[in-house]
Amino acid sequence: MKKFLFISLCSMFLFINCNHKYEYSQMKSINNSWSKKDTLNFNFTVKNASDKKNINFIVRNNEDYQFSNLYLFIKLKEGKKVISTDTLNYILADKTGKWLGSGMGSIKEIYFQYKKDFSFTKNGDYTLSVVQGMRKDTLKGIVDFGVTIE
């Protein structure tokens, strides 16, 4: 019975994720160690700039992460031209230290909205650059970081 329930839940999860229409989606493995010198670059092409887009971040962390939040420095570039810069603070754990998000085992996954109903200026190639902005030079416990555009 437990095996059937597990298979059913996994199938439902895959069905839901496969039906979600992302214009762009990419995860980058950080391998549990993210240096301030490591810039994560996400390159994508906007094909229909007239449609407003939602840009979201996905963070996967494990129990090695020592903080309840995560500061990020973000640059959005159209070609070589910087069109947006932001400093963000996302909360990963509540006041008691319980990780937010979902996941089984020691890895938790949480989604954060970066931009809602964002209008790109024109069709073309863009780069979203992400740098960790915490006070430690190297963060332990961040496993993966991703971007989705819908």
PDB file of C-alpha atoms in Angstrom:
ATOM      1  CA  MET A   1       0.000   0.000   0.000  1.00  0.00           C
ATOM      2  CA  LYS A   2       2.807   2.440   0.898  1.00  0.00           C
ATOM      3  CA  LYS A   3       4.585   1.616  -2.360  1.00  0.00           C
ATOM      4  CA  PHE A   4       1.420   2.351  -4.358  1.00  0.00           C
ATOM      5  CA  LEU A   5       0.922   5.675  -2.560  1.00  0.00           C
ATOM      6  CA  PHE A   6       4.559   6.663  -3.177  1.00  0.00           C
ATOM      7  CA  ILE A   7       4.318   5.815  -6.900  1.00  0.00           C
ATOM      8  CA  SER A   8       1.037   7.715  -7.185  1.00  0.00           C
ATOM      9  CA  LEU A   9       2.488  10.817  -5.536  1.00  0.00           C
ATOM     10  CA  CYS A  10       5.612  10.704  -7.725  1.00  0.00           C
ATOM     11  CA  SER A  11       3.493  10.328 -10.863  1.00  0.00           C
ATOM     12  CA  MET A  12       1.295  13.256  -9.853  1.00  0.00           C
ATOM     13  CA  PHE A  13       4.368  15.405  -9.143  1.00  0.00           C
ATOM     14  CA  LEU A  14       5.871  14.601 -12.555  1.00  0.00           C
ATOM     15  CA  PHE A  15       2.542  15.278 -14.284  1.00  0.00           C
ATOM     16  CA  ILE A  16       2.177  18.682 -12.616  1.00  0.00           C
ATOM     17  CA  ASN A  17       5.783  19.685 -13.346  1.00  0.00           C
ATOM     18  CA  CYS A  18       5.647  18.508 -16.963  1.00  0.00           C
ATOM     19  CA  ASN A  19       2.471  20.489 -17.604  1.00  0.00           C
ATOM     20  CA  HIS A  20       3.919  23.752 -16.309  1.00  0.00           C
ATOM     21  CA  LYS A  21       4.969  25.864 -19.269  1.00  0.00           C
ATOM     22  CA  TYR A  22       8.219  27.600 -18.565  1.00  0.00           C
ATOM     23  CA  GLU A  23       9.669  29.808 -21.246  1.00  0.00           C
ATOM     24  CA  TYR A  24      13.037  29.194 -19.592  1.00  0.00           C
ATOM     25  CA  SER A  25      14.133  26.939 -16.749  1.00  0.00           C
ATOM     26  CA  GLN A  26      17.626  26.062 -15.590  1.00  0.00           C
ATOM     27  CA  MET A  27      19.180  24.728 -12.384  1.00  0.00           C
ATOM     28  CA  LYS A  28      22.869  25.101 -11.598  1.00  0.00           C
ATOM     29  CA  SER A  29      24.614  22.797  -9.164  1.00  0.00           C
ATOM     30  CA  ILE A  30      26.631  24.618  -6.512  1.00  0.00           C
ATOM     31  CA  ASN A  31      27.848  21.415  -4.863  1.00  0.00           C
ATOM     32  CA  ASN A  32      27.392  22.625  -1.289  1.00  0.00           C
ATOM     33  CA  SER A  33      29.955  25.445  -1.605  1.00  0.00           C
ATOM     34  CA  TRP A  34      29.173  28.889  -3.086  1.00  0.00           C
ATOM     35  CA  SER A  35      32.008  31.420  -3.112  1.00  0.00           C
ATOM     36  CA  LYS A  36      31.422  35.178  -3.446  1.00  0.00           C
ATOM     37  CA  LYS A  37      33.696  34.950  -6.497  1.00  0.00           C
ATOM     38  CA  ASP A  38      31.337  32.485  -8.221  1.00  0.00           C
ATOM     39  CA  THR A  39      28.822  34.268 -10.444  1.00  0.00           C
ATOM     40  CA  LEU A  40      25.938  32.150 -11.683  1.00  0.00           C
ATOM     41  CA  ASN A  41      25.037  33.259 -15.203  1.00  0.00           C
ATOM     42  CA  PHE A  42      21.721  32.271 -16.762  1.00  0.00           C
ATOM     43  CA  ASN A  43      21.577  33.008 -20.499  1.00  0.00           C
ATOM     44  CA  PHE A  44      18.192  32.992 -22.209  1.00  0.00           C
ATOM     45  CA  THR A  45      16.402  34.328 -25.260  1.00  0.00           C
ATOM     46  CA  VAL A  46      13.176  36.318 -25.084  1.00  0.00           C
ATOM     47  CA  LYS A  47      11.049  35.526 -28.128  1.00  0.00           C
ATOM     48  CA  ASN A  48       7.910  37.488 -27.309  1.00  0.00           C
ATOM     49  CA  ALA A  49       8.806  40.636 -25.365  1.00  0.00           C
ATOM     50  CA  SER A  50       5.237  41.933 -25.597  1.00  0.00           C
ATOM     51  CA  ASP A  51       4.149  39.261 -23.087  1.00  0.00           C
ATOM     52  CA  LYS A  52       4.808  40.097 -19.434  1.00  0.00           C
ATOM     53  CA  LYS A  53       6.961  37.519 -17.652  1.00  0.00           C
ATOM     54  CA  ASN A  54       7.405  36.228 -14.125  1.00  0.00           C
ATOM     55  CA  ILE A  55      11.009  35.526 -13.120  1.00  0.00           C
ATOM     56  CA  ASN A  56      11.457  33.140 -10.196  1.00  0.00           C
ATOM     57  CA  PHE A  57      14.393  31.717  -8.274  1.00  0.00           C
ATOM     58  CA  ILE A  58      14.704  28.215  -6.863  1.00  0.00           C
ATOM     59  CA  VAL A  59      17.042  27.550  -3.934  1.00  0.00           C
ATOM     60  CA  ARG A  60      17.918  24.071  -2.709  1.00  0.00           C
ATOM     61  CA  ASN A  61      19.736  23.950   0.585  1.00  0.00           C
ATOM     62  CA  ASN A  62      20.667  21.318   3.123  1.00  0.00           C
ATOM     63  CA  GLU A  63      21.314  21.290   6.860  1.00  0.00           C
ATOM     64  CA  ASP A  64      24.885  22.555   6.388  1.00  0.00           C
ATOM     65  CA  TYR A  65      23.506  26.035   5.636  1.00  0.00           C
ATOM     66  CA  GLN A  66      24.183  28.174   8.724  1.00  0.00           C
ATOM     67  CA  PHE A  67      21.791  31.067   8.134  1.00  0.00           C
ATOM     68  CA  SER A  68      18.049  31.643   7.977  1.00  0.00           C
ATOM     69  CA  ASN A  69      18.296  34.014   5.008  1.00  0.00           C
ATOM     70  CA  LEU A  70      20.182  34.472   1.750  1.00  0.00           C
ATOM     71  CA  TYR A  71      21.314  37.794   0.282  1.00  0.00           C
ATOM     72  CA  LEU A  72      21.723  37.917  -3.493  1.00  0.00           C
ATOM     73  CA  PHE A  73      23.149  40.505  -5.870  1.00  0.00           C
ATOM     74  CA  ILE A  74      21.357  40.361  -9.227  1.00  0.00           C
ATOM     75  CA  LYS A  75      22.159  41.896 -12.611  1.00  0.00           C
ATOM     76  CA  LEU A  76      19.901  41.565 -15.621  1.00  0.00           C
ATOM     77  CA  LYS A  77      21.627  42.354 -18.914  1.00  0.00           C
ATOM     78  CA  GLU A  78      20.319  42.784 -22.431  1.00  0.00           C
ATOM     79  CA  GLY A  79      23.404  41.880 -24.423  1.00  0.00           C
ATOM     80  CA  LYS A  80      26.135  43.827 -22.611  1.00  0.00           C
ATOM     81  CA  LYS A  81      23.816  46.582 -21.348  1.00  0.00           C
ATOM     82  CA  VAL A  82      22.773  46.297 -17.691  1.00  0.00           C
ATOM     83  CA  ILE A  83      19.026  46.971 -17.480  1.00  0.00           C
ATOM     84  CA  SER A  84      18.415  46.074 -13.834  1.00  0.00           C
ATOM     85  CA  THR A  85      20.413  45.572 -10.619  1.00  0.00           C
ATOM     86  CA  ASP A  86      18.974  44.409  -7.328  1.00  0.00           C
ATOM     87  CA  THR A  87      20.003  43.342  -3.850  1.00  0.00           C
ATOM     88  CA  LEU A  88      17.601  40.764  -2.451  1.00  0.00           C
ATOM     89  CA  ASN A  89      17.123  39.112   0.919  1.00  0.00           C
ATOM     90  CA  TYR A  90      15.211  35.848   0.895  1.00  0.00           C
ATOM     91  CA  ILE A  91      14.153  34.011   4.068  1.00  0.00           C
ATOM     92  CA  LEU A  92      14.957  30.280   4.105  1.00  0.00           C
ATOM     93  CA  ALA A  93      13.973  29.394   7.690  1.00  0.00           C
ATOM     94  CA  ASP A  94      11.453  30.593  10.251  1.00  0.00           C
ATOM     95  CA  LYS A  95      12.338  32.086  13.662  1.00  0.00           C
ATOM     96  CA  THR A  96      12.642  28.630  15.222  1.00  0.00           C
ATOM     97  CA  GLY A  97      15.131  27.483  12.567  1.00  0.00           C
ATOM     98  CA  LYS A  98      12.669  25.272  10.680  1.00  0.00           C
ATOM     99  CA  TRP A  99      13.458  25.280   6.959  1.00  0.00           C
ATOM    100  CA  LEU A 100      10.796  26.724   4.707  1.00  0.00           C
ATOM    101  CA  GLY A 101      10.002  25.138   1.364  1.00  0.00           C
ATOM    102  CA  SER A 102       9.487  21.499   0.601  1.00  0.00           C
ATOM    103  CA  GLY A 103      11.442  18.329   0.109  1.00  0.00           C
ATOM    104  CA  MET A 104      12.198  14.955   1.558  1.00  0.00           C
ATOM    105  CA  GLY A 105      15.283  14.238   3.584  1.00  0.00           C
ATOM    106  CA  SER A 106      17.892  16.859   4.281  1.00  0.00           C
ATOM    107  CA  ILE A 107      17.456  18.931   1.088  1.00  0.00           C
ATOM    108  CA  LYS A 108      14.774  21.616   1.023  1.00  0.00           C
ATOM    109  CA  GLU A 109      13.622  23.470  -2.075  1.00  0.00           C
ATOM    110  CA  ILE A 110      12.024  26.896  -2.000  1.00  0.00           C
ATOM    111  CA  TYR A 111      10.739  29.182  -4.748  1.00  0.00           C
ATOM    112  CA  PHE A 112      11.095  32.960  -4.636  1.00  0.00           C
ATOM    113  CA  GLN A 113       9.522  35.459  -6.958  1.00  0.00           C
ATOM    114  CA  TYR A 114      12.075  37.882  -8.358  1.00  0.00           C
ATOM    115  CA  LYS A 115      10.024  39.906 -10.847  1.00  0.00           C
ATOM    116  CA  LYS A 116       6.272  39.720 -11.466  1.00  0.00           C
ATOM    117  CA  ASP A 117       4.730  40.837 -14.756  1.00  0.00           C
ATOM    118  CA  PHE A 118       8.112  42.045 -15.976  1.00  0.00           C
ATOM    119  CA  SER A 119       8.279  43.610 -19.433  1.00  0.00           C
ATOM    120  CA  PHE A 120      11.428  42.970 -21.425  1.00  0.00           C
ATOM    121  CA  THR A 121      12.266  45.870 -23.722  1.00  0.00           C
ATOM    122  CA  LYS A 122      12.697  43.761 -26.859  1.00  0.00           C
ATOM    123  CA  ASN A 123      13.194  40.263 -28.170  1.00  0.00           C
ATOM    124  CA  GLY A 124      16.744  38.995 -27.913  1.00  0.00           C
ATOM    125  CA  ASP A 125      19.414  37.507 -25.716  1.00  0.00           C
ATOM    126  CA  TYR A 126      19.586  38.283 -21.997  1.00  0.00           C
ATOM    127  CA  THR A 127      21.781  37.249 -19.080  1.00  0.00           C
ATOM    128  CA  LEU A 128      20.729  37.064 -15.449  1.00  0.00           C
ATOM    129  CA  SER A 129      23.788  37.086 -13.144  1.00  0.00           C
ATOM    130  CA  VAL A 130      23.497  35.998  -9.508  1.00  0.00           C
ATOM    131  CA  VAL A 131      26.142  36.403  -6.785  1.00  0.00           C
ATOM    132  CA  GLN A 132      25.700  35.432  -3.146  1.00  0.00           C
ATOM    133  CA  GLY A 133      25.896  38.463  -0.891  1.00  0.00           C
ATOM    134  CA  MET A 134      26.366  36.951   2.542  1.00  0.00           C
ATOM    135  CA  ARG A 135      29.177  38.038   4.875  1.00  0.00           C
ATOM    136  CA  LYS A 136      30.982  34.711   4.532  1.00  0.00           C
ATOM    137  CA  ASP A 137      33.250  34.342   1.521  1.00  0.00           C
ATOM    138  CA  THR A 138      32.082  30.769   0.985  1.00  0.00           C
ATOM    139  CA  LEU A 139      28.625  29.460   1.839  1.00  0.00           C
ATOM    140  CA  LYS A 140      28.191  25.817   2.765  1.00  0.00           C
ATOM    141  CA  GLY A 141      24.797  24.197   2.368  1.00  0.00           C
ATOM    142  CA  ILE A 142      23.471  25.695  -0.859  1.00  0.00           C
ATOM    143  CA  VAL A 143      23.166  22.719  -3.178  1.00  0.00           C
ATOM    144  CA  ASP A 144      21.492  24.154  -6.308  1.00  0.00           C
ATOM    145  CA  PHE A 145      20.225  27.482  -7.582  1.00  0.00           C
ATOM    146  CA  GLY A 146      17.813  27.896 -10.469  1.00  0.00           C
ATOM    147  CA  VAL A 147      15.848  30.372 -12.531  1.00  0.00           C
ATOM    148  CA  THR A 148      12.463  29.974 -14.213  1.00  0.00           C
ATOM    149  CA  ILE A 149      10.750  32.397 -16.543  1.00  0.00           C
ATOM    150  CA  GLU A 150       7.062  31.972 -17.267  1.00  0.00           C
TER     151      GLU A 150
END
